[in-house]
Coordinates of C-alpha atoms in Angstrom, one line a residue:
X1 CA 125.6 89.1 122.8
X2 CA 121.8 88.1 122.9
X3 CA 121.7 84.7 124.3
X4 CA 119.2 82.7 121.6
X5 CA 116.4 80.5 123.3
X6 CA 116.0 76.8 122.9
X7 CA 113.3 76.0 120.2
X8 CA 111.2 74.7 123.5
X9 CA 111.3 77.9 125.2
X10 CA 110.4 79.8 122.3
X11 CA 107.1 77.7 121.3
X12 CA 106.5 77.6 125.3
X13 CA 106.7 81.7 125.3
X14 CA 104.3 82.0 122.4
X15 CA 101.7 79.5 123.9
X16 CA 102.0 81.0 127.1
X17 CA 101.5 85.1 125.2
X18 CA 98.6 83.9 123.1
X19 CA 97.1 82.5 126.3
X20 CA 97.6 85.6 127.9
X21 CA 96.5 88.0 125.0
X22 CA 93.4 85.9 123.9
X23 CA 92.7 83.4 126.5
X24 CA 92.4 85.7 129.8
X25 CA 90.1 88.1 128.1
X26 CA 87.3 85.5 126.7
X27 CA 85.1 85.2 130.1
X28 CA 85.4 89.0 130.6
X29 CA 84.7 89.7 127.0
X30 CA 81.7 87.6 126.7
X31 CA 80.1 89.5 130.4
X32 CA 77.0 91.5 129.0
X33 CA 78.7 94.7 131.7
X34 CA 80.8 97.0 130.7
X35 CA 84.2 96.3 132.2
X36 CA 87.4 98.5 132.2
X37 CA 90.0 98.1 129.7
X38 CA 93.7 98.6 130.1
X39 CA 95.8 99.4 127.1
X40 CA 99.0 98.6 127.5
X41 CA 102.5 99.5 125.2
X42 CA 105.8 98.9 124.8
X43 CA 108.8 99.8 122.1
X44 CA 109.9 96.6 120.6
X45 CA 113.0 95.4 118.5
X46 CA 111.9 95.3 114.6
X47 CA 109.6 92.8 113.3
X48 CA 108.2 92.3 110.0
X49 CA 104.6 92.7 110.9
X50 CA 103.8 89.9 108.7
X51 CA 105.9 88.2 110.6
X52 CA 103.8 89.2 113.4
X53 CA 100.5 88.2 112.1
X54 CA 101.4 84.4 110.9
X55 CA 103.2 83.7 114.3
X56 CA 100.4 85.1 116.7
X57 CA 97.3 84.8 114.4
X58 CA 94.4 82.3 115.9
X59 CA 91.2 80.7 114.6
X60 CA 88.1 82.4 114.0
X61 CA 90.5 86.3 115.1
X62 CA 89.7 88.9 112.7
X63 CA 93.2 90.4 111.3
X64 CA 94.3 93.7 109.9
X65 CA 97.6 94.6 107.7
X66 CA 98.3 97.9 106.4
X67 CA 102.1 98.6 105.1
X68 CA 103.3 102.0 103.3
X69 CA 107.2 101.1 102.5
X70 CA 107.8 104.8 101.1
X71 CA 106.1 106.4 103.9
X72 CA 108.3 103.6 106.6
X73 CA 104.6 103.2 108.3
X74 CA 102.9 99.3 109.0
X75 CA 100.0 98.2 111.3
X76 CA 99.5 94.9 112.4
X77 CA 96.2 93.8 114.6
X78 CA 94.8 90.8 115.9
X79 CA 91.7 89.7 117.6
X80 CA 89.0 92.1 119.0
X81 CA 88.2 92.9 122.4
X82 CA 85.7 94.6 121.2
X83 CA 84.0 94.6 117.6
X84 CA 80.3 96.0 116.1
X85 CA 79.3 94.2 112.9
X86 CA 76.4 96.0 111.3
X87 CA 74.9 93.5 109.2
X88 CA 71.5 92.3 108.0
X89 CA 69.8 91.8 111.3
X90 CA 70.5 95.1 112.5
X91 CA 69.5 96.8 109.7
X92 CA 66.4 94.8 109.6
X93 CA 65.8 96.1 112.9
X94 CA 66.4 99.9 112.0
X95 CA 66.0 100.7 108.2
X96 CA 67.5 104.4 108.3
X97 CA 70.8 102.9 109.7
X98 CA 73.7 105.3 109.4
X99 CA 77.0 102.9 109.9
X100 CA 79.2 105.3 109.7
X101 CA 77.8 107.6 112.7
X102 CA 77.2 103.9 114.4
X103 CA 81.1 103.3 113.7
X104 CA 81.8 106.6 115.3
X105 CA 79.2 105.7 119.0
X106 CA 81.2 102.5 119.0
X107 CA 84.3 104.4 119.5
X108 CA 82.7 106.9 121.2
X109 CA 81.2 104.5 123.8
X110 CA 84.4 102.2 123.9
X111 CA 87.4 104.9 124.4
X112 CA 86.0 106.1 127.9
X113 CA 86.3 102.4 128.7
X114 CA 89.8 102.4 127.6
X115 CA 92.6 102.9 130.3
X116 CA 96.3 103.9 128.8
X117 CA 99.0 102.6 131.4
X118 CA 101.5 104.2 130.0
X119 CA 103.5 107.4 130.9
X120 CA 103.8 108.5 127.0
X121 CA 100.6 108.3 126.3
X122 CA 100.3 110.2 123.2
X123 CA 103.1 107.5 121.1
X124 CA 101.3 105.2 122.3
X125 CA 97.8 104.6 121.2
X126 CA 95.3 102.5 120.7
X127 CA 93.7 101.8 117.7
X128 CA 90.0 101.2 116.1
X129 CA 90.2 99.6 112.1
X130 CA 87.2 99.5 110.1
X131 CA 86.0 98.9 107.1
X132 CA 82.9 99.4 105.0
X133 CA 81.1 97.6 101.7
X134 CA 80.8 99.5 98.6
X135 CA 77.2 99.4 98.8
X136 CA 75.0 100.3 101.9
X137 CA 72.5 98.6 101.0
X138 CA 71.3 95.8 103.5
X139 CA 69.4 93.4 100.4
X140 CA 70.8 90.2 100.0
X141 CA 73.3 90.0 102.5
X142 CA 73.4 86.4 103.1
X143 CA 76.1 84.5 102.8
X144 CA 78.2 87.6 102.1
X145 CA 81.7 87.2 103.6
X146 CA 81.9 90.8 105.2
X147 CA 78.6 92.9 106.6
X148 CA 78.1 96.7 105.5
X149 CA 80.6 97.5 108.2
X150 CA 82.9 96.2 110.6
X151 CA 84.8 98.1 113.4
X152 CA 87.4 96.8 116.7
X153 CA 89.5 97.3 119.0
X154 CA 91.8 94.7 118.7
X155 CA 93.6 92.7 121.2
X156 CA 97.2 93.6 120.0
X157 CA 98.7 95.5 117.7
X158 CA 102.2 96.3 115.8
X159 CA 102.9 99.5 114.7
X160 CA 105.9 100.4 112.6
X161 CA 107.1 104.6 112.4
X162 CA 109.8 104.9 110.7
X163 CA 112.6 102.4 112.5
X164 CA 110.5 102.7 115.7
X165 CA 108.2 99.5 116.6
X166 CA 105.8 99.3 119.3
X167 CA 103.1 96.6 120.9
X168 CA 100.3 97.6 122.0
X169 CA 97.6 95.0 124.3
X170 CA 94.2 95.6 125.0
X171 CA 93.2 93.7 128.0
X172 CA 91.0 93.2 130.8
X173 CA 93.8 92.1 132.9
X174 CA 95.6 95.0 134.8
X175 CA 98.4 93.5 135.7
X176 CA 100.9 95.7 134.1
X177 CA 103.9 94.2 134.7
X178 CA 103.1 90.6 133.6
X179 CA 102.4 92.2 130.5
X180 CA 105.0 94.4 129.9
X181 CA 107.5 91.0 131.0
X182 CA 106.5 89.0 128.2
X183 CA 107.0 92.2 125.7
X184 CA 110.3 93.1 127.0
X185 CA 111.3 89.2 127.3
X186 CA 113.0 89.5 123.6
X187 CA 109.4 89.6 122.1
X188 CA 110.8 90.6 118.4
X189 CA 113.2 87.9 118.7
X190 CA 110.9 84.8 120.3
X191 CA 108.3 85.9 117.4
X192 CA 110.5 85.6 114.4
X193 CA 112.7 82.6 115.9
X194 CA 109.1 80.7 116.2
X195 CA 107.7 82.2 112.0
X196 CA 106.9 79.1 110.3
X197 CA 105.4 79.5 106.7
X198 CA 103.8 76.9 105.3
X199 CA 105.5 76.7 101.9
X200 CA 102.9 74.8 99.9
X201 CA 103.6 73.8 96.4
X202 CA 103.5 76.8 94.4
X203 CA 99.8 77.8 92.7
X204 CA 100.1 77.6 88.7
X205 CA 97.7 80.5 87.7
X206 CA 97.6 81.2 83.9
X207 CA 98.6 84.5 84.5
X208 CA 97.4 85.3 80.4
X209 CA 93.6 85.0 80.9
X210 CA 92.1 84.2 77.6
X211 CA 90.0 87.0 76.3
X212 CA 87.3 85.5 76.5
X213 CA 87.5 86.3 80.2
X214 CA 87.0 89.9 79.6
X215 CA 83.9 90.1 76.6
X216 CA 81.7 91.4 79.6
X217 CA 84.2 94.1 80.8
X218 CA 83.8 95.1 76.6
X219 CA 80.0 94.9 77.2
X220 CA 79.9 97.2 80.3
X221 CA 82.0 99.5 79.0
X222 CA 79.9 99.8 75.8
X223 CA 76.9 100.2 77.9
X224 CA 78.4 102.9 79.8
X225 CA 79.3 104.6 76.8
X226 CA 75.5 104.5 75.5
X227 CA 74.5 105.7 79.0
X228 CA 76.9 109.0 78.2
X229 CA 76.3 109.1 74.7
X230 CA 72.6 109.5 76.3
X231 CA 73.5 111.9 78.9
X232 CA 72.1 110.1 81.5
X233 CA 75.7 110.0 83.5
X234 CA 79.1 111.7 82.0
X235 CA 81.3 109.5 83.7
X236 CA 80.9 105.5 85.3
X237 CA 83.5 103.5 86.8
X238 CA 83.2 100.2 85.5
X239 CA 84.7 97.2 87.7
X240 CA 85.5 93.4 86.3
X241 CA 85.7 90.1 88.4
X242 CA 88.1 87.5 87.5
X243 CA 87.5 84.1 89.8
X244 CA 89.9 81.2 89.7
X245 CA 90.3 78.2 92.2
X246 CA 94.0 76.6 92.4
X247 CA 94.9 72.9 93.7
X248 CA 96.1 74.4 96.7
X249 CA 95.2 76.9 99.3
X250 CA 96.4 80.4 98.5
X251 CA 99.5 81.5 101.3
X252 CA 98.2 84.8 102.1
X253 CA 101.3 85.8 103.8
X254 CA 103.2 85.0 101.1
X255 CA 101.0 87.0 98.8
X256 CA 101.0 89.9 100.6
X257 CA 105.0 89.6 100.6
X258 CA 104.9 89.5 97.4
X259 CA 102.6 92.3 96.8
X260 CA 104.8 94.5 99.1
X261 CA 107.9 93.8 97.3
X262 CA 106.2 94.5 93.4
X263 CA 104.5 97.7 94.8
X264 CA 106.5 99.6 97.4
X265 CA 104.7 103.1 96.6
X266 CA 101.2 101.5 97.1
X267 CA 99.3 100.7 100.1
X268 CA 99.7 96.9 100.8
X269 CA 96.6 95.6 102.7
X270 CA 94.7 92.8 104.4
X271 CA 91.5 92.2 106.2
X272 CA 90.7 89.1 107.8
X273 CA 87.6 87.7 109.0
X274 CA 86.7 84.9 111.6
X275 CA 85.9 82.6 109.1
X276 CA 89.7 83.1 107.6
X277 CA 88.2 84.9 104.1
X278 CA 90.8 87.8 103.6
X279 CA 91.0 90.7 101.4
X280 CA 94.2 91.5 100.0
X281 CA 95.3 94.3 97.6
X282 CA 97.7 97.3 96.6
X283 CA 95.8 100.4 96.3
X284 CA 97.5 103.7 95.5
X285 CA 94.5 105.9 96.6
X286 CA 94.2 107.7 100.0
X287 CA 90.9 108.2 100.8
X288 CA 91.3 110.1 103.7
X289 CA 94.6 111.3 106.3
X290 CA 94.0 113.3 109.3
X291 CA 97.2 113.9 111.5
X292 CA 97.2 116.9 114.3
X293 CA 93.7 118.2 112.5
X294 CA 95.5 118.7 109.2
X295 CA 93.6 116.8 106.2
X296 CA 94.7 115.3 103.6
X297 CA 92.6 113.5 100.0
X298 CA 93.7 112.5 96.9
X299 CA 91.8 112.9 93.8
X300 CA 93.4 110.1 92.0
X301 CA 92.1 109.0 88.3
X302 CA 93.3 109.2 84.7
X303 CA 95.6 106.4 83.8
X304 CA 99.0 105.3 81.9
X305 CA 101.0 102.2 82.0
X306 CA 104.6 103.0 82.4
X307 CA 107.1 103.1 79.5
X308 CA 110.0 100.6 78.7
X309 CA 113.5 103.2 79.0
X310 CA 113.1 106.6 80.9
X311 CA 112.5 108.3 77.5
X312 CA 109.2 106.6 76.5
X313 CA 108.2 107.0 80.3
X314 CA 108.5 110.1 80.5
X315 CA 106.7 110.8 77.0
X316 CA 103.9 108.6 77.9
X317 CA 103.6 110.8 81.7
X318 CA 103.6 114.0 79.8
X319 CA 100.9 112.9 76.9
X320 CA 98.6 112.0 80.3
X321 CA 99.1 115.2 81.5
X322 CA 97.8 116.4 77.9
X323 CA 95.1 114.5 77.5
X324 CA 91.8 115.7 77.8
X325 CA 90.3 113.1 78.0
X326 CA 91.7 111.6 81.3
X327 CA 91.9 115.5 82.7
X328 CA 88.2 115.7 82.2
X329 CA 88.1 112.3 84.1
X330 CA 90.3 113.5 86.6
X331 CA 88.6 117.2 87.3
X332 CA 85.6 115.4 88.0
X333 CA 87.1 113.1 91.4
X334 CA 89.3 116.3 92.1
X335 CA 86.0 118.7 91.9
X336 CA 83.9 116.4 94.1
X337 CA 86.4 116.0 97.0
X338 CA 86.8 119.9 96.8
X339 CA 83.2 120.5 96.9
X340 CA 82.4 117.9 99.4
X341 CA 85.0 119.0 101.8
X342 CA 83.8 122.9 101.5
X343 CA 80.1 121.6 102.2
X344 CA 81.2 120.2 105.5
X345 CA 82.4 123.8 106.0
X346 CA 85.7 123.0 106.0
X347 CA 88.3 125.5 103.8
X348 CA 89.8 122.6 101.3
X349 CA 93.5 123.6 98.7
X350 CA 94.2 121.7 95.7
X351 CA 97.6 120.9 95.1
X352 CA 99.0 121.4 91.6
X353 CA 98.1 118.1 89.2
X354 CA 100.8 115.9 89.1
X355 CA 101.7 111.7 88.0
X356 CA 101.7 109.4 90.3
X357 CA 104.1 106.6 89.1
X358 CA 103.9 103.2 90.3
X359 CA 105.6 100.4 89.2
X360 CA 103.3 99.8 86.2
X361 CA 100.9 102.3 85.9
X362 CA 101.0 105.8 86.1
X363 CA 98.3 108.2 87.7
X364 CA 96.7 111.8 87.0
X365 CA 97.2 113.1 91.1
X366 CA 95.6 116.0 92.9
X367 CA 96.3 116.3 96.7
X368 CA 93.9 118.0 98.7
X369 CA 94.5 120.0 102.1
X370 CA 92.4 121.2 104.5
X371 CA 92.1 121.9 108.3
X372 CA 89.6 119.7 110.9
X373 CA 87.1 121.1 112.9
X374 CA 86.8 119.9 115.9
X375 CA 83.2 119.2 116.1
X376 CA 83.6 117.0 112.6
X377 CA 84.9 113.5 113.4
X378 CA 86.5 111.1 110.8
X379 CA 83.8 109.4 109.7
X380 CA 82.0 112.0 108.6
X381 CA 84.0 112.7 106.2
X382 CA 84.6 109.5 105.2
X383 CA 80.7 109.2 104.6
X384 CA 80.9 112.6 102.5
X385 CA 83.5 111.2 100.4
X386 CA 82.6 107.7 99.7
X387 CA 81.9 106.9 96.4
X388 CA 84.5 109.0 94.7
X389 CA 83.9 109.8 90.9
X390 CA 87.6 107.7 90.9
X391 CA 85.1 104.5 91.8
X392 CA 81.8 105.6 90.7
X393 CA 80.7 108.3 88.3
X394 CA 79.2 111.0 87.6
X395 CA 76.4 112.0 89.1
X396 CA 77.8 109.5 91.5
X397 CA 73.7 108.2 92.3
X398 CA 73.0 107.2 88.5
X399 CA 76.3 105.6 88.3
X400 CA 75.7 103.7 91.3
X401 CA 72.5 102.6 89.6
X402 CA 73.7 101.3 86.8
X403 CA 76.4 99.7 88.4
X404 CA 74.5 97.5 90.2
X405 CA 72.3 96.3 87.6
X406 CA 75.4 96.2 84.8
X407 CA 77.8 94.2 87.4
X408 CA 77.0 90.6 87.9
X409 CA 79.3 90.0 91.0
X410 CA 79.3 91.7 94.8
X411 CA 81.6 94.7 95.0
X412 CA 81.9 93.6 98.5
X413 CA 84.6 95.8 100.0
X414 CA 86.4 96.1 96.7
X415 CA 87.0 100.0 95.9
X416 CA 85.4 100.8 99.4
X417 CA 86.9 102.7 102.7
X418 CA 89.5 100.9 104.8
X419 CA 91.1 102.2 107.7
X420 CA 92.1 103.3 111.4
X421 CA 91.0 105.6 113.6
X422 CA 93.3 106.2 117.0
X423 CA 92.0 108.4 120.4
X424 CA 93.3 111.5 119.6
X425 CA 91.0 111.7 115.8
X426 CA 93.8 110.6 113.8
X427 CA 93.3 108.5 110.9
X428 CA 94.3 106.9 107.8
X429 CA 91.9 105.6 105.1
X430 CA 92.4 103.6 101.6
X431 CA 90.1 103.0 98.7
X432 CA 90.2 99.6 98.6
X433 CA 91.1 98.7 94.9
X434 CA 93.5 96.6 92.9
X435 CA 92.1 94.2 95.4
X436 CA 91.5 90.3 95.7
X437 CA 88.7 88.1 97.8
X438 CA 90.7 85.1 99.2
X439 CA 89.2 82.1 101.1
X440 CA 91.8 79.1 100.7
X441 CA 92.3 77.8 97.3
X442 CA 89.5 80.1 95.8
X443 CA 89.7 84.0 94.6
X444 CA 88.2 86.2 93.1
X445 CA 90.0 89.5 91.9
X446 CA 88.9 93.1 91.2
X447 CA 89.6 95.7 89.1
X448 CA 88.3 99.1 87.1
X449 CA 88.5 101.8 84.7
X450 CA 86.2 104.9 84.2
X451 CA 84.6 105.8 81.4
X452 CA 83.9 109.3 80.1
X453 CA 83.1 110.4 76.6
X454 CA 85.8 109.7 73.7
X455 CA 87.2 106.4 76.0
X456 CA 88.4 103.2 73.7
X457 CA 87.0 99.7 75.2
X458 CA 90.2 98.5 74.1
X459 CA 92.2 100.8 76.1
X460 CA 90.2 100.2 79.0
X461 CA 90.9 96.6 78.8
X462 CA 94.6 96.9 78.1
X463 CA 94.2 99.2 81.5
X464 CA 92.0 97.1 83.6
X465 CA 94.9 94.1 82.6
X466 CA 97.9 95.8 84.1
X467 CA 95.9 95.7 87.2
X468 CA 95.0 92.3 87.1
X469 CA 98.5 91.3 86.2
X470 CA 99.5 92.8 89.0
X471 CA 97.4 90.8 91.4
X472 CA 97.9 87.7 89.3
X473 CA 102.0 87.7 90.0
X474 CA 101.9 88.4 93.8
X475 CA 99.2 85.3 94.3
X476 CA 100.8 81.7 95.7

């Protein structure tokens, strides 16, 4: 029988790991010479890796949470060892900036710094997480809570396969064994014995916006409808903001509980910055999965909400996979993935077309295969495939065009690539969408629907306010 430490020793062992994780490394980290770093792992009891974050989380530490219940994967990651934010100033300083090719040197430069002390070295690996803006653009940057990309190495991470949970550290201390003592010293145990939420009074959000809320969604979407009625564009993806500020501070943790337990097929996620703004959200689109060189996309778009008994579900599914209308919305994002992925010379197979269903939407879904080349990295192909049609339009430039002069708000990372990158060019990226900017008791939420020729404005709106529902009933 585990023997369960006093409630000293276990706010003494978390002091004295933080110390060790964060504190150790900040002389080293702040030398100007590159200086070896050891990566070290070790298979831990389970821990809920949110959990994880709220107990070992420190000021101005970037975060990142990633949790797939039906696939039985989670990533956890705090701090950065090392981190590349390509913002204003260094775009200034080079115009033609490529940040995703400057995401890929950073972890081309950093991984032959990187030292693995462990005998399994291929379960256990360190990861990169980045994340990129909608827009590349560099123009009016300031005061914008994330730059046009962000990339680390963090100082520890969780990471949850199927029932097997390991901790990684990325240090520049090489003792081995004081590392390892502290992990194997009941680590899963100390850290939830020591999870203190802070259960503030619970945030009263008028979950039934009035609609007066939403008369410029209507506008956009009539717009975009005159755009295709004048064949400037056949398709345009047109996102709505919805901002509200509570009494209290938002419990992001909580949230994000929340949003795990409503949507267990989606992709719960969070991004954290050193000033503590986060971005949350449940997005049911893979951008991009690479696993042993094998490739996987989905062309996600054309839209349903679920019905009330199994019968009208399954009516409502089959008159989506009817409909012409969200096919034609669909074959475009399906078609540009395809062709995309065959102009990197790759050999790309389209799945048949099938519904995704989610808890209250259902999805038009294509899944995508293909085989990596070794000489294409990652990025690259997240750069090929970023905007989608799902998030854009069609021709993806125009749309992108009138986006930014029909949207009054910053897309910021909303509906843009999220994701990890590990040693050995596996990866896993999101499209950032059904998605909410947090900073304490402010937030503003983000959601879309694309418009092609013979779409309603008010089914878009009934569409675009499942999704917002969605976010509204996880927030607290």
């Amino acid at each position: 029988m585990a023997i369960i430490p006093n409630h000293l020793s276990v706010l003494d062992y978390i002091q004295e790991l933080k110390k060790l994780i964060f504190s150790s490394n900040f002389n080293i980290k702040n030398n100007s010479s590159p200086s070896p770093i050891f990566s070290i792992s070790c298979e831990v009891e389970p821990i809920d890796p949110l959990v994880f974050i709220s107990v070992l989380q420190t000021d101005k530490q970037p975060i990142f949470y990633w949790q797939n219940q039906r696939k039985k994967e989670a990533i956890a990651a705090i701090g950065a060892i090392k981190s590349l934010n390509i913002d204003k100033t260094i775009c200034h300083q080079n115009k033609d900036i490529d940040r995703f090719q400057k995401c890929q040197e950073f972890i081309n430069y950093n991984q032959k710094l990187i030292h693995i002390l462990n005998e399994d070295q291929d379960n256990y690996q360190p990861h990169f997480f980045t994340y990129f803006r909608f827009f590349e653009q560099a123009y009016n940057l300031d005061n914008k809570s994330f730059p046009l990309a962000t990339i680390f190495l963090p100082f520890i991470q969780l990471i949850k396969k199927d029932n097997k949970y390991s901790v990684t550290i990325n240090t520049y201390n090489q003792n081995k064994k004081e590392i390892l003592n502290y992990l194997k010293d009941n680590f899963s145990e100390k850290i939830e014995l020591n999870y203190k939420v802070n259960y503030s009074q619970e945030n009263k959000i008028n979950s039934h916006l009035e609609n007066a809320k939403y008369q410029g969604f209507i506008d956009k979407v009539n717009k975009g409808l005159e755009a295709i009625k004048s064949e400037k564009l056949t398709k345009i993806v047109v996102a709505h903001a919805l901002e509200i500020k509570t009494e209290n501070k938002f419990n992001i943790i909580k949230s994000l509980e929340n949003l795990r337990n409503n949507h267990p097929d989606c992709y719960i996620f969070s991004i954290g910055n050193e000033d503590q703004e986060y971005f949350i959200g449940a997005s049911p689109e893979r951008l991009l999965s690479i696993k042993d060189n094998q490739l996987v996309s989905d062309a996600l778009a054309g839209s349903a909400p679920r019905g009330k008994s199994e019968d009208e579900d399954f009516l409502i599914g089959n008159n989506l996979l009817d409909s012409e209308k969200e096919k034609r919305e669909h074959q475009a994002v399906s078609n540009f993935i395809f062709n995309q992925l065959s102009a990197m010379g790759l050999q790309p197979k389209k799945a048949s077309l099938q519904l995704l269903k989610l808890s209250n939407i259902q999805h038009l879904w294509t899944p995508i295969y293909a085989e990596i080349k070794e000489e294409i990295n990652p990025l690259e192909i997240v750069k090929q495939l970023h905007p989608t049609p799902a998030v854009a339009g069609v021709p993806i430039e125009v749309a992108c065009q009138e986006i930014e002069v029909s949207e009054k708000f910053d897309r910021s990372l909303y509906a843009a690539p999220i994701g990890w990158l590990d040693l050995q060019g596996n990866c896993e990226f999101i499209v950032g969408i059904r998605s909410a900017l947090i900073k304490e008791n402010y937030a503003r939420l983000y959601a879309g629907a694309g418009i092609v020729i013979g779409s309603k404005p008010e089914q878009e709106l009934t569409e675009i306010k499942l999704k917002f529902q969605a976010l509204l009933q996880a927030l607290i």
